[in-house]
Amino acid sequence: MPPSGTSEEPTGAAAESEAVVPAEAPAWAAAATGAARGAADADPADAPATDASPAGAPRRHPRATLTTGTVRPEGGGRAAPGDAPAPARQWPLLTVLGTAALGLLIVGTDLFPQAFRVGTLLVGVALLTGAVLRRTLPSVGMLAVRSRFTDMITYGVMGALIVFLALMVQPQPWLKIPFLEDVLHLTVT
């Protein structure tokens, strides 16, 4: 910290290289400070725009400062005509969410002995249905999150994994894969 009464203001050449331009100053003032620093230190983006650019020099475009919108995912338009009510326009998403909610309700209420397996199967089937809808329909509304290919792979892989795990869960699995039992025995013992 400097002693009181002194300041750390740059002098001489240092003062010229650190010229301060007020925020309300016009763009030509910022370009002028770049010229005062010298050609070696000047940033080409700070230079004023001119129509006559040297031959062979690339033109620099002004940087965008405002995002004007986002692009919809492929197939992210309405699934029904625009005059239809909102739920009808989003029927693919509501189908997937409704099936998954039914599966979770069955798991949560545990009304019968295999309710956890049936409910989990419904959740997996809901995701597989989403993958099929995303592949076959040209427009699926809000079910489209990413590109069509990425959505299909994501919904399909996650749905298949959930279905296989629901079929193999203990006790009394509905699907037995012998080599998985051997792998389990090797890792446990």
mmCIF file of C-alpha atoms in Angstrom, residues 35-154:
data_model
loop_
_atom_site.group_PDB
_atom_site.id
_atom_site.type_symbol
_atom_site.label_atom_id
_atom_site.label_comp_id
_atom_site.label_asym_id
_atom_site.label_seq_id
_atom_site.Cartn_x
_atom_site.Cartn_y
_atom_site.Cartn_z
ATOM 1 C CA ALA A 35 -4.332 3.732 -32.083
ATOM 2 C CA ALA A 36 -2.617 5.689 -29.268
ATOM 3 C CA ARG A 37 -1.048 2.481 -27.973
ATOM 4 C CA GLY A 38 0.570 1.788 -31.293
ATOM 5 C CA ALA A 39 -0.074 -0.600 -34.140
ATOM 6 C CA ALA A 40 1.641 -3.506 -32.392
ATOM 7 C CA ASP A 41 -0.688 -3.402 -29.374
ATOM 8 C CA ALA A 42 -3.927 -2.534 -31.188
ATOM 9 C CA ASP A 43 -6.625 -5.190 -31.420
ATOM 10 C CA PRO A 44 -8.122 -5.415 -34.934
ATOM 11 C CA ALA A 45 -11.569 -5.909 -33.419
ATOM 12 C CA ASP A 46 -11.283 -2.449 -31.795
ATOM 13 C CA ALA A 47 -10.590 -0.721 -35.101
ATOM 14 C CA PRO A 48 -13.481 1.193 -36.670
ATOM 15 C CA ALA A 49 -15.340 -0.666 -39.389
ATOM 16 C CA THR A 50 -14.544 0.541 -42.884
ATOM 17 C CA ASP A 51 -15.860 -0.598 -46.202
ATOM 18 C CA ALA A 52 -12.409 -0.570 -47.766
ATOM 19 C CA SER A 53 -10.414 -3.447 -46.298
ATOM 20 C CA PRO A 54 -6.979 -4.467 -47.519
ATOM 21 C CA ALA A 55 -7.016 -7.061 -50.252
ATOM 22 C CA GLY A 56 -6.936 -10.600 -48.882
ATOM 23 C CA ALA A 57 -7.685 -9.537 -45.287
ATOM 24 C CA PRO A 58 -10.564 -11.402 -43.669
ATOM 25 C CA ARG A 59 -13.534 -9.293 -42.609
ATOM 26 C CA ARG A 60 -14.442 -9.448 -38.970
ATOM 27 C CA HIS A 61 -18.102 -9.547 -38.107
ATOM 28 C CA PRO A 62 -19.401 -7.889 -34.957
ATOM 29 C CA ARG A 63 -19.963 -10.308 -32.122
ATOM 30 C CA ALA A 64 -23.537 -11.154 -31.254
ATOM 31 C CA THR A 65 -24.477 -9.742 -27.896
ATOM 32 C CA LEU A 66 -28.048 -10.983 -27.642
ATOM 33 C CA THR A 67 -29.393 -14.485 -28.059
ATOM 34 C CA THR A 68 -32.463 -14.207 -30.222
ATOM 35 C CA GLY A 69 -33.831 -17.714 -29.640
ATOM 36 C CA THR A 70 -33.113 -21.391 -29.558
ATOM 37 C CA VAL A 71 -33.610 -23.955 -32.251
ATOM 38 C CA ARG A 72 -36.199 -26.650 -31.711
ATOM 39 C CA PRO A 73 -35.009 -30.254 -31.732
ATOM 40 C CA GLU A 74 -35.677 -32.158 -34.923
ATOM 41 C CA GLY A 75 -39.338 -33.213 -34.820
ATOM 42 C CA GLY A 76 -40.099 -30.917 -31.899
ATOM 43 C CA GLY A 77 -43.152 -29.333 -33.493
ATOM 44 C CA ARG A 78 -46.775 -29.949 -32.572
ATOM 45 C CA ALA A 79 -48.035 -33.515 -32.681
ATOM 46 C CA ALA A 80 -51.558 -32.298 -33.509
ATOM 47 C CA PRO A 81 -52.948 -29.271 -35.395
ATOM 48 C CA GLY A 82 -52.403 -25.868 -33.797
ATOM 49 C CA ASP A 83 -56.121 -25.341 -33.078
ATOM 50 C CA ALA A 84 -56.263 -28.488 -30.912
ATOM 51 C CA PRO A 85 -56.124 -28.049 -27.125
ATOM 52 C CA ALA A 86 -52.705 -28.230 -25.471
ATOM 53 C CA PRO A 87 -53.030 -31.792 -24.091
ATOM 54 C CA ALA A 88 -53.982 -33.117 -27.527
ATOM 55 C CA ARG A 89 -50.931 -31.449 -29.087
ATOM 56 C CA GLN A 90 -48.652 -33.208 -26.593
ATOM 57 C CA TRP A 91 -50.182 -36.688 -26.719
ATOM 58 C CA PRO A 92 -46.863 -38.528 -27.310
ATOM 59 C CA LEU A 93 -45.326 -37.045 -24.159
ATOM 60 C CA LEU A 94 -48.519 -37.628 -22.160
ATOM 61 C CA THR A 95 -48.598 -41.263 -23.309
ATOM 62 C CA VAL A 96 -45.056 -41.880 -22.076
ATOM 63 C CA LEU A 97 -45.563 -39.980 -18.807
ATOM 64 C CA GLY A 98 -48.929 -41.648 -18.162
ATOM 65 C CA THR A 99 -47.519 -45.143 -18.636
ATOM 66 C CA ALA A 100 -44.538 -44.390 -16.386
ATOM 67 C CA ALA A 101 -46.839 -42.849 -13.738
ATOM 68 C CA LEU A 102 -49.067 -45.942 -13.818
ATOM 69 C CA GLY A 103 -46.003 -48.135 -13.303
ATOM 70 C CA LEU A 104 -44.828 -46.033 -10.359
ATOM 71 C CA LEU A 105 -48.342 -46.111 -8.867
ATOM 72 C CA ILE A 106 -48.399 -49.926 -9.080
ATOM 73 C CA VAL A 107 -44.972 -50.153 -7.430
ATOM 74 C CA GLY A 108 -45.942 -47.662 -4.733
ATOM 75 C CA THR A 109 -49.259 -49.272 -3.778
ATOM 76 C CA ASP A 110 -47.946 -52.882 -3.876
ATOM 77 C CA LEU A 111 -51.419 -54.337 -4.424
ATOM 78 C CA PHE A 112 -50.333 -57.851 -5.445
ATOM 79 C CA PRO A 113 -47.263 -60.080 -4.941
ATOM 80 C CA GLN A 114 -45.401 -59.161 -8.176
ATOM 81 C CA ALA A 115 -46.444 -55.493 -8.212
ATOM 82 C CA PHE A 116 -42.848 -54.222 -8.049
ATOM 83 C CA ARG A 117 -41.938 -56.245 -11.134
ATOM 84 C CA VAL A 118 -45.044 -55.287 -13.146
ATOM 85 C CA GLY A 119 -44.708 -51.596 -12.243
ATOM 86 C CA THR A 120 -41.021 -51.510 -13.148
ATOM 87 C CA LEU A 121 -41.805 -53.259 -16.436
ATOM 88 C CA LEU A 122 -44.338 -50.530 -17.190
ATOM 89 C CA VAL A 123 -41.723 -47.829 -16.578
ATOM 90 C CA GLY A 124 -39.333 -49.579 -18.995
ATOM 91 C CA VAL A 125 -42.096 -50.077 -21.561
ATOM 92 C CA ALA A 126 -42.943 -46.364 -21.299
ATOM 93 C CA LEU A 127 -39.374 -45.456 -22.269
ATOM 94 C CA LEU A 128 -39.366 -47.986 -25.106
ATOM 95 C CA THR A 129 -42.674 -46.499 -26.297
ATOM 96 C CA GLY A 130 -41.020 -43.083 -26.270
ATOM 97 C CA ALA A 131 -38.203 -44.427 -28.456
ATOM 98 C CA VAL A 132 -40.672 -45.945 -30.925
ATOM 99 C CA LEU A 133 -42.785 -42.766 -31.053
ATOM 100 C CA ARG A 134 -39.672 -40.648 -31.570
ATOM 101 C CA ARG A 135 -38.620 -42.875 -34.490
ATOM 102 C CA THR A 136 -41.963 -43.245 -36.248
ATOM 103 C CA LEU A 137 -43.713 -39.890 -35.841
ATOM 104 C CA PRO A 138 -42.491 -36.839 -37.741
ATOM 105 C CA SER A 139 -43.453 -34.501 -34.886
ATOM 106 C CA VAL A 140 -43.703 -35.501 -31.215
ATOM 107 C CA GLY A 141 -43.957 -32.176 -29.399
ATOM 108 C CA MET A 142 -42.109 -31.909 -26.109
ATOM 109 C CA LEU A 143 -41.004 -35.545 -26.231
ATOM 110 C CA ALA A 144 -38.259 -34.275 -28.551
ATOM 111 C CA VAL A 145 -35.412 -33.118 -26.320
ATOM 112 C CA ARG A 146 -32.289 -33.637 -28.421
ATOM 113 C CA SER A 147 -31.733 -34.850 -31.962
ATOM 114 C CA ARG A 148 -33.949 -37.702 -33.133
ATOM 115 C CA PHE A 149 -31.067 -40.194 -33.084
ATOM 116 C CA THR A 150 -29.940 -39.229 -29.568
ATOM 117 C CA ASP A 151 -33.487 -39.378 -28.200
ATOM 118 C CA MET A 152 -34.079 -42.813 -29.734
ATOM 119 C CA ILE A 153 -30.834 -44.212 -28.337
ATOM 120 C CA THR A 154 -31.376 -42.690 -24.885
#
